[in-house]
Amino acid sequence: MVPETGYFSESGRASLPGDTRTAIRSVQGGAPKRYLWWPTGESRALQSLCVRHYDSHLSVYAYFMLARAVLIRLLGSLGAPFSIELEPRRYVGDLAQRFSDRRIVGHFISEKYLVNEMLMPSGNRGIVKSYSNVDAPVRKRLLLLGDSHSYSAMAPACSYYFSEVSFIWANKVDSYSPREALVEELWAAADFVVEESAERFFIANLCEAVN
C-alpha cells in the first residue's frame, strides 16, 4: 500500500470512523508477511528530494526506497547493489490545473528497459507495460499489478533488478478487468507477484467492505 495521507499512522487512525479504524488495525496486525506497509512519515519526508511539483505522487527517492523495501521483502536481502537511472521529463502534474497550467521539468526513473506498452482507447485501467533487462542482477520474472504509482515509478524501478517485469493497471477489487486472461497467464509464469494499491483506493475499498 502506497500512503498518500497520514491515516495509517497511529495519530491518523484516530480521526477515522470506528469500524474503519478497527478494520485497518486488523489488516495491519493480521497479515505481516503478506502486506508491506510503507511508513507514511518517511515517504512524505523524502518528498523534498526529486519532488514532483503540482503532483500527488511521491518523490523519486521515496519510490526508490519503496522499491528497495519490496525487493528485500521478496528476496530476503539484496545480493547486488540496487541502483536506478533518472531522466529529465517535461510534464504536467495531476494537481497542476489547481495551481498552474504550465509544464515543468522533473526527474523520473528512466524507462531504458521498457520494450512494449499497450495503452487503452480511454482511461488507464488495462494499460500494460513490459520490461526486459538481460543484465539484471536477478534472473526472475515479476508481475506487478497496480495503479499510477506502479505505472510511473515502481515498474521501471524494479526493471533495474529483475530480468523481466510485467505491469498491468488492474486490481483485485475489479477482478483485474479488462485484463483477466492476461493476468492469469502472466501470474502462472511469474516468479513473484506484487499487488500495489494507492491509499485512496485501499481506504475506499476497505470502507466499502466494512460497510
GROMACS .gro file of N, CA and C in nm, residues 10 23 100 103 129 138:
model
   18
   10GLU      N    1  -0.054   0.603   1.378
   10GLU     CA    2  -0.136   0.588   1.498
   10GLU      C    3  -0.226   0.709   1.519
   23ALA      N    4  -1.088  -0.207   1.134
   23ALA     CA    5  -1.055  -0.291   1.019
   23ALA      C    6  -0.910  -0.272   0.977
  100SER      N    7  -0.132   2.567  -1.149
  100SER     CA    8  -0.067   2.624  -1.266
  100SER      C    9  -0.086   2.529  -1.384
  103ARG      N   10   0.372   2.346  -1.808
  103ARG     CA   11   0.452   2.225  -1.795
  103ARG      C   12   0.583   2.258  -1.727
  129LYS      N   13   0.256  -0.271  -1.950
  129LYS     CA   14   0.394  -0.235  -1.982
  129LYS      C   15   0.482  -0.357  -1.959
  138VAL      N   16   1.899  -1.017  -1.094
  138VAL     CA   17   1.813  -1.131  -1.061
  138VAL      C   18   1.741  -1.178  -1.186
   0.00000   0.00000   0.00000
